[in-house]
mmCIF file of C-alpha atoms in Angstrom:
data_model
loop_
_atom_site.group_PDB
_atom_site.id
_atom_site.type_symbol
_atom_site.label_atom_id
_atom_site.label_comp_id
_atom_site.label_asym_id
_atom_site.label_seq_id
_atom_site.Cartn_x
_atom_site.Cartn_y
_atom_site.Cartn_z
ATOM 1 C CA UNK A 30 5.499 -10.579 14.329
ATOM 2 C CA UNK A 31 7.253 -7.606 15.312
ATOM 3 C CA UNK A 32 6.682 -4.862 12.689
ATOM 4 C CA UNK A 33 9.700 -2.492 13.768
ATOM 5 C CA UNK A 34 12.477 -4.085 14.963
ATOM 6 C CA UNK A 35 16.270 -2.584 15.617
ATOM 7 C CA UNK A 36 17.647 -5.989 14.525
ATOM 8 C CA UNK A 37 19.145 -6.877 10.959
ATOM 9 C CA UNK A 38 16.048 -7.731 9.031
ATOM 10 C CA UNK A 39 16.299 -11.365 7.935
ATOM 11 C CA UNK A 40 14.796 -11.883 4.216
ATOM 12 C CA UNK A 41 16.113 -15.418 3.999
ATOM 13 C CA UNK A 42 14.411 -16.792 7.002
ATOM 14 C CA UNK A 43 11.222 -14.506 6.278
ATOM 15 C CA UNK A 44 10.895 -16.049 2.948
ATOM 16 C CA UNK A 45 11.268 -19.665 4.159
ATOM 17 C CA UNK A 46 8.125 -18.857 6.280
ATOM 18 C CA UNK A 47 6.471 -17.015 3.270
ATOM 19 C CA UNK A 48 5.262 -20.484 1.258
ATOM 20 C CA UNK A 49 1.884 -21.398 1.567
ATOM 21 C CA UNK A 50 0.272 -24.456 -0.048
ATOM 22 C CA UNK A 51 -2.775 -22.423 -1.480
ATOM 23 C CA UNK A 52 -0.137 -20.044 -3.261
ATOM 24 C CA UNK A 53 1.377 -19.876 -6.276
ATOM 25 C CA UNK A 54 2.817 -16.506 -6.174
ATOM 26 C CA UNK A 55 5.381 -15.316 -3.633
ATOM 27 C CA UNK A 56 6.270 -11.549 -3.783
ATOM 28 C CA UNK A 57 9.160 -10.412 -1.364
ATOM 29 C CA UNK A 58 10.344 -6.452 -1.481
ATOM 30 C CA UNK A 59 13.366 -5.317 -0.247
ATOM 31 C CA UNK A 60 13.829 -1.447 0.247
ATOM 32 C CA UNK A 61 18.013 -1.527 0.095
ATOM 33 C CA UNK A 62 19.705 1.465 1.300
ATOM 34 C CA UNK A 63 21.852 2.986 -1.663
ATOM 35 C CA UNK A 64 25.007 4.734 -1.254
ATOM 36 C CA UNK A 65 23.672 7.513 -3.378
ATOM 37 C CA UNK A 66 20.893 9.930 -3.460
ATOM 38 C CA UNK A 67 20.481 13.786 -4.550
ATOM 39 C CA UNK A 68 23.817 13.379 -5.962
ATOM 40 C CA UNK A 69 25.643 12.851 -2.749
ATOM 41 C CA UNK A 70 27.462 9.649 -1.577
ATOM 42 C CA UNK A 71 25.752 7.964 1.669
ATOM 43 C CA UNK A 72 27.186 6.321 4.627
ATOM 44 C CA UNK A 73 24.382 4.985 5.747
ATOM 45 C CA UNK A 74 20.868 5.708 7.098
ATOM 46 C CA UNK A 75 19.264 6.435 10.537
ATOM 47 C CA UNK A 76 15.639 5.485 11.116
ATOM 48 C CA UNK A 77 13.383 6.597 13.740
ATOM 49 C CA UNK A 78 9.779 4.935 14.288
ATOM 50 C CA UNK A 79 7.288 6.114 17.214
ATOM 51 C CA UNK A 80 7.135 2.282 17.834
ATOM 52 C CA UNK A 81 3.700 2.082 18.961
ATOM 53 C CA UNK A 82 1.960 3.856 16.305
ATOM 54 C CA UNK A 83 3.928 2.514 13.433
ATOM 55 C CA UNK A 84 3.361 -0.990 14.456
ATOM 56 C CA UNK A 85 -0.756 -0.351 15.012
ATOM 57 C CA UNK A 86 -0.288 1.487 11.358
ATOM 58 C CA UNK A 87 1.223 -1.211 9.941
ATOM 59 C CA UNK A 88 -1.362 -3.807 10.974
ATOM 60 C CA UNK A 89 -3.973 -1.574 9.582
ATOM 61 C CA UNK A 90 -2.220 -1.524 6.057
ATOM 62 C CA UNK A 91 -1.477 -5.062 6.006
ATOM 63 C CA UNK A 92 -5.448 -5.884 7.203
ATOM 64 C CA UNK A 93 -6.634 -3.189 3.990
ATOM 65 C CA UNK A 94 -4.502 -5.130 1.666
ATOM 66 C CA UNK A 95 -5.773 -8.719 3.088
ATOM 67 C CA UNK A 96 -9.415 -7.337 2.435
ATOM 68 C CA UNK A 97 -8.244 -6.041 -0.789
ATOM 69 C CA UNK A 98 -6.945 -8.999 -2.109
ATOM 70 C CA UNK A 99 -7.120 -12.679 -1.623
ATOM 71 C CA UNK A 100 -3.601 -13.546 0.050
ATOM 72 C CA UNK A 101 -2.465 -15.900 2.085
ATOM 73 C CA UNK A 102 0.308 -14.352 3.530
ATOM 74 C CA UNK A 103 1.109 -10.317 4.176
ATOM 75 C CA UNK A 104 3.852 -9.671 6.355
ATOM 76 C CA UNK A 105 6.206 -6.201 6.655
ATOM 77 C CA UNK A 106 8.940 -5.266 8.952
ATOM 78 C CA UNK A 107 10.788 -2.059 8.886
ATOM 79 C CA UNK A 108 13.903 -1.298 10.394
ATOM 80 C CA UNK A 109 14.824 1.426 13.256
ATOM 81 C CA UNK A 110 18.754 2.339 13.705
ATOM 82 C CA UNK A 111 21.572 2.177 12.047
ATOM 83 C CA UNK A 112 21.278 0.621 8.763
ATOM 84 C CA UNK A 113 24.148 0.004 6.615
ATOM 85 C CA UNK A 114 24.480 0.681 1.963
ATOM 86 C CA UNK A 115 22.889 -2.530 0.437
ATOM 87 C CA UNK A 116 21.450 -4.057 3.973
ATOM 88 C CA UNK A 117 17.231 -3.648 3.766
ATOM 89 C CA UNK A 118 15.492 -1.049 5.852
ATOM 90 C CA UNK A 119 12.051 -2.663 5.317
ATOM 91 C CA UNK A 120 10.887 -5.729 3.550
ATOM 92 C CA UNK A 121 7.085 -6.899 2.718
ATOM 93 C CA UNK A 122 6.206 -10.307 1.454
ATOM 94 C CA UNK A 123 3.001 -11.122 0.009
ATOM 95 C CA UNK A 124 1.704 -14.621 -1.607
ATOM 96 C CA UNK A 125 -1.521 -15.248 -2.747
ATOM 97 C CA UNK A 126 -2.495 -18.056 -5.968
ATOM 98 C CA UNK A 127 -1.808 -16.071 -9.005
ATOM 99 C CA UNK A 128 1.342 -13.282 -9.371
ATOM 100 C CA UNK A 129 -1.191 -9.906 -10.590
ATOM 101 C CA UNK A 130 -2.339 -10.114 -6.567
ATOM 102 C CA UNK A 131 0.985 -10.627 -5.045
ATOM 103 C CA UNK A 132 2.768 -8.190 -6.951
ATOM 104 C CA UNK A 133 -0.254 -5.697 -6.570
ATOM 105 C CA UNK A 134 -0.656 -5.602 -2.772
ATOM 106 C CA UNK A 135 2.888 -5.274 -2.028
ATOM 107 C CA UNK A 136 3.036 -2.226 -4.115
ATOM 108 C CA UNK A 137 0.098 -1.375 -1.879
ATOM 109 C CA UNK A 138 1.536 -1.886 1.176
ATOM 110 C CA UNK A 139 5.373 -0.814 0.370
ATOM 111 C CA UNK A 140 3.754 2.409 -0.440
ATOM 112 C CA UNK A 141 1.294 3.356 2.509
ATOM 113 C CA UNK A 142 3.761 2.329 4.757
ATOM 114 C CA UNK A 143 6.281 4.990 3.346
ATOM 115 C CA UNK A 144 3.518 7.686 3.232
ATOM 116 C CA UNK A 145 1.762 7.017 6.414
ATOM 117 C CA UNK A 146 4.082 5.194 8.934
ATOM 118 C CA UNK A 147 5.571 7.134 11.529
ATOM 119 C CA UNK A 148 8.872 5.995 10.956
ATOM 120 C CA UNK A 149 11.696 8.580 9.272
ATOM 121 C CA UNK A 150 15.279 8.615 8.309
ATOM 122 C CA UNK A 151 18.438 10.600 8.340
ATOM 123 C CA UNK A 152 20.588 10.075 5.403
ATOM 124 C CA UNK A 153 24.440 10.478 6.723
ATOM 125 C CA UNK A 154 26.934 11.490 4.244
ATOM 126 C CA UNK A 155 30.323 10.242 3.130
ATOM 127 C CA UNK A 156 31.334 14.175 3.568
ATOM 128 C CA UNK A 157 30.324 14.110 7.290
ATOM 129 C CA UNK A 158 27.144 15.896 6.697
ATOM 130 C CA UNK A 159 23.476 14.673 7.490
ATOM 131 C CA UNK A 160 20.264 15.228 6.398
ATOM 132 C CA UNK A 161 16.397 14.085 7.738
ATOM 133 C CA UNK A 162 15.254 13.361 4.266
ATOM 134 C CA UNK A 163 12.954 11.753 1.703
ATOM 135 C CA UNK A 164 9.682 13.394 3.402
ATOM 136 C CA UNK A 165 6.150 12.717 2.068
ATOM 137 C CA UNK A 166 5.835 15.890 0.344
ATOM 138 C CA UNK A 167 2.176 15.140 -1.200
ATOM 139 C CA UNK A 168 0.827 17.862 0.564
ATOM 140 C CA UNK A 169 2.294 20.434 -1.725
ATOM 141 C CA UNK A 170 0.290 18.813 -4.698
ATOM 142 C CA UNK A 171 -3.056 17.242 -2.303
ATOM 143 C CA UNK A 172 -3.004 20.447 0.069
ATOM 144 C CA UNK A 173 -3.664 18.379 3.167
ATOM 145 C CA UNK A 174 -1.171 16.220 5.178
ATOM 146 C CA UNK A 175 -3.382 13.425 5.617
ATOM 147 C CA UNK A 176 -3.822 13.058 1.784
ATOM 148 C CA UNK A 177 -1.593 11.207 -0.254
ATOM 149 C CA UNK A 178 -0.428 10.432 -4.048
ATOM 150 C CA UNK A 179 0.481 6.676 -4.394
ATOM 151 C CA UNK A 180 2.003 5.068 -6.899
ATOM 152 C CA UNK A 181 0.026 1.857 -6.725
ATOM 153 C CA UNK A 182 -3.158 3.713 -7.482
ATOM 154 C CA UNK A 183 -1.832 3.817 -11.015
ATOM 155 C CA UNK A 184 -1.769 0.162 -11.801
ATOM 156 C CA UNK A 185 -5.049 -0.520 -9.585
ATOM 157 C CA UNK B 161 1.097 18.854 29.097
ATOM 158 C CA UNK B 162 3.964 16.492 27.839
ATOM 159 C CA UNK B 163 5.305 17.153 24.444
ATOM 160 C CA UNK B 164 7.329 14.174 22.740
ATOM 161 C CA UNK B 165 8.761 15.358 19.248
ATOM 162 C CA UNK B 166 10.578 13.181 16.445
ATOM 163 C CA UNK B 167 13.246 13.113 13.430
ATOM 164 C CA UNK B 168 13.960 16.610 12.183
ATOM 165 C CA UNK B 169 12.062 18.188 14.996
ATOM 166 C CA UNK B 170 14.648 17.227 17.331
ATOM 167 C CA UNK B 171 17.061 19.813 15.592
ATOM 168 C CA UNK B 172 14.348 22.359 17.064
ATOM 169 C CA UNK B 173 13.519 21.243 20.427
ATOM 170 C CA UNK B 174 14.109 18.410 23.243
ATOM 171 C CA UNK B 175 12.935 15.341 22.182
ATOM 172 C CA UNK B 176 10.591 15.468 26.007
ATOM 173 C CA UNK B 177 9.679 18.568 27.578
ATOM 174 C CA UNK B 178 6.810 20.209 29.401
ATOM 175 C CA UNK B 179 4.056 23.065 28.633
ATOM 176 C CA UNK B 180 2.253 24.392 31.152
ATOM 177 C CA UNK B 181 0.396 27.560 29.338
ATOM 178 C CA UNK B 182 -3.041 26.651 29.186
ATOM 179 C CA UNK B 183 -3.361 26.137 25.655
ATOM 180 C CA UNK B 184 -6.919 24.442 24.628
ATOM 181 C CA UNK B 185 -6.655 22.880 21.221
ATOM 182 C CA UNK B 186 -3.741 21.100 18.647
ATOM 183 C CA UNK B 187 -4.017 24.536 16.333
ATOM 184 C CA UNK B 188 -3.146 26.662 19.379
ATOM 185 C CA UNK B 189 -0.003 24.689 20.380
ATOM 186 C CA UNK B 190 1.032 24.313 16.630
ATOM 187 C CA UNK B 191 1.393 27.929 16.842
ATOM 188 C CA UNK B 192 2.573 27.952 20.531
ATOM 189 C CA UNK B 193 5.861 25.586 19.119
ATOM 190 C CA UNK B 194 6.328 28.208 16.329
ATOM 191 C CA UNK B 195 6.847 31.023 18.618
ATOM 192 C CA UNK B 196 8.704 29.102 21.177
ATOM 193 C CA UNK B 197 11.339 28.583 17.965
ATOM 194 C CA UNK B 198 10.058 30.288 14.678
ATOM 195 C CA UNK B 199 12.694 28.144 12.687
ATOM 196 C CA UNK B 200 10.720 25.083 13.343
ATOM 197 C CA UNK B 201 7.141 26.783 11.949
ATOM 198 C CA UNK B 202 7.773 25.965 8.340
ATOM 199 C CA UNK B 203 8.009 21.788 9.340
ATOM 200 C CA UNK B 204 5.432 22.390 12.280
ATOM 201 C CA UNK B 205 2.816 23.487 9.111
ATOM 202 C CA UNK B 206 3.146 19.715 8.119
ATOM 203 C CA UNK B 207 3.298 18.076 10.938
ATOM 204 C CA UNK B 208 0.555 15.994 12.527
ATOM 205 C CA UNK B 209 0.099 15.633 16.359
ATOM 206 C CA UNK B 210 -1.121 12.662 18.195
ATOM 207 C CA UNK B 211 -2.470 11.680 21.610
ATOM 208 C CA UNK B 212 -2.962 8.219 23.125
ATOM 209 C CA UNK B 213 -1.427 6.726 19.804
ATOM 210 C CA UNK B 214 -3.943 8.318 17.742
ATOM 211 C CA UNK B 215 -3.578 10.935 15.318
ATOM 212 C CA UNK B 216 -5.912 14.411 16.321
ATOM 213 C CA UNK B 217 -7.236 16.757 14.079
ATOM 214 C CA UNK B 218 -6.229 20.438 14.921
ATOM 215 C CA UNK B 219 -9.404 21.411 17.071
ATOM 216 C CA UNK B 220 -8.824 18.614 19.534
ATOM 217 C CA UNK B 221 -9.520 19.600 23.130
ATOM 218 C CA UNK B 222 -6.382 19.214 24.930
ATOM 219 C CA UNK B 223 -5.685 18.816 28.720
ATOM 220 C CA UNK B 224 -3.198 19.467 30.870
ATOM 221 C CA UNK B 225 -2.427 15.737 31.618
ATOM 222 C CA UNK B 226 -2.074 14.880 28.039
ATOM 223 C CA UNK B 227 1.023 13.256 26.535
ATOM 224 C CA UNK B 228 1.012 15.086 22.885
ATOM 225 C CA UNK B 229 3.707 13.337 19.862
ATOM 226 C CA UNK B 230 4.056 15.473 17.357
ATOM 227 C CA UNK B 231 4.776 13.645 13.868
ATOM 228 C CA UNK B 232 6.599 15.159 11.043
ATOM 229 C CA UNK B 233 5.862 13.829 7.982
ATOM 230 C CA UNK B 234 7.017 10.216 7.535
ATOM 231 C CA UNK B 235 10.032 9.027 5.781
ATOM 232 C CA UNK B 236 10.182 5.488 5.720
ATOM 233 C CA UNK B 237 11.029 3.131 3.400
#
């Protein structure tokens, strides 16, 4: 599977390929671009990936979570490009037998991939400005770049 | 040495271009960026640099013939 791709990211035909006869629990998340953040109105996003690394990165991530948990399917693709208000930027599916597994290692990998992928966006705005934005900024509060906060370490 | 820079970065330098100062280690071309354009010091502070598609910790030994990315932090999702 390609993990960055510059083509429309198809959830429909990822899900067909998502069901597994051992699982009972299919978990697919979408990360949507909005046409609103910070309080301005977006046009659309921009994302950048050094392709090599973020697909190596990615394959790490999704091999952590398989160790993790018992699943029988991980998969995540993230967008590069133009990428349009309500089309997904990234997606991850994960199904394993019960839903607490599922649910918990695509929080897992939704969120490393946002920390540590090398893969960024520009937001462009309805008022013809732009912005690189949404930056990992757990370095102010970790002091080190290669140290992160994640959100799934709450529910773990 | 070959310098390849992304996102943000880009707004402070060419996405490719070439060093030739013999600098030895990551730390000492962190700092050789920030004086080649002292607006970009603040997001080189947070950026991490990688060679052969792995990331290198600031007293890697660099060579001339390396091909350095420098990676501002990510923004995906």
């Amino acid at each position: 599977m390609e993990y960055i791709t510059s083509k429309d990211l198809d959830l429909v035909a990822l899900l067909q390929q998502s069901h597994h006869p051992a699982a009972g629990a299919v978990v697919l998340f979408s990360g949507d671009v909005r046409n609103n953040n910070v309080g301005k109105m977006v046009d659309f996003l921009e994302y950048e990936a050094h392709t090599s690394m973020a697909s190596k990165m990615i394959e790490r991530i999704l091999n952590d979570a398989r160790k993790r948990w018992n699943l029988n399917i991980a998969i995540a693709q993230h967008r590069t490009g133009k990428v349009r208000i309500t089309e997904s930027a990234v997606v991850v599916i994960t199904a394993s037998a019960h839903r607490a597994e599922a649910y918990a290692a695509n929080r897992y990998i939704i969120d490393r991939i946002k920390h540590e992928a090398p893969i960024w966006k520009c937001e462009f705005f309805t008022d013809g400005t732009k912005e690189w934005g949404g930056n990992c900024n757990c370095h102010k509060d970790t002091g080190n770049i290669n140290k992160h906060i994640y959100e799934f370490e709450d529910i773990l | 040495m070959k310098i390849e820079v992304f996102a943000i970065l880009k707004e402070y330098f060419d996405k490719e271009f070439e060093i030739k100062d013999p600098l030895k280690t990551v730390e000492e071309l962190r700092a050789h960026l920030a004086f080649l354009n002292p607006e970009s010091s603040n997001v080189l502070k947070i950026c991490r640099f990688a060679v052969h598609d792995e990331f290198v910790a600031d007293h890697y030994q660099l060579t001339g013939s390396d091909n350095v990315v420098v990676i501002p932090p990510s923004s995906g999702g």
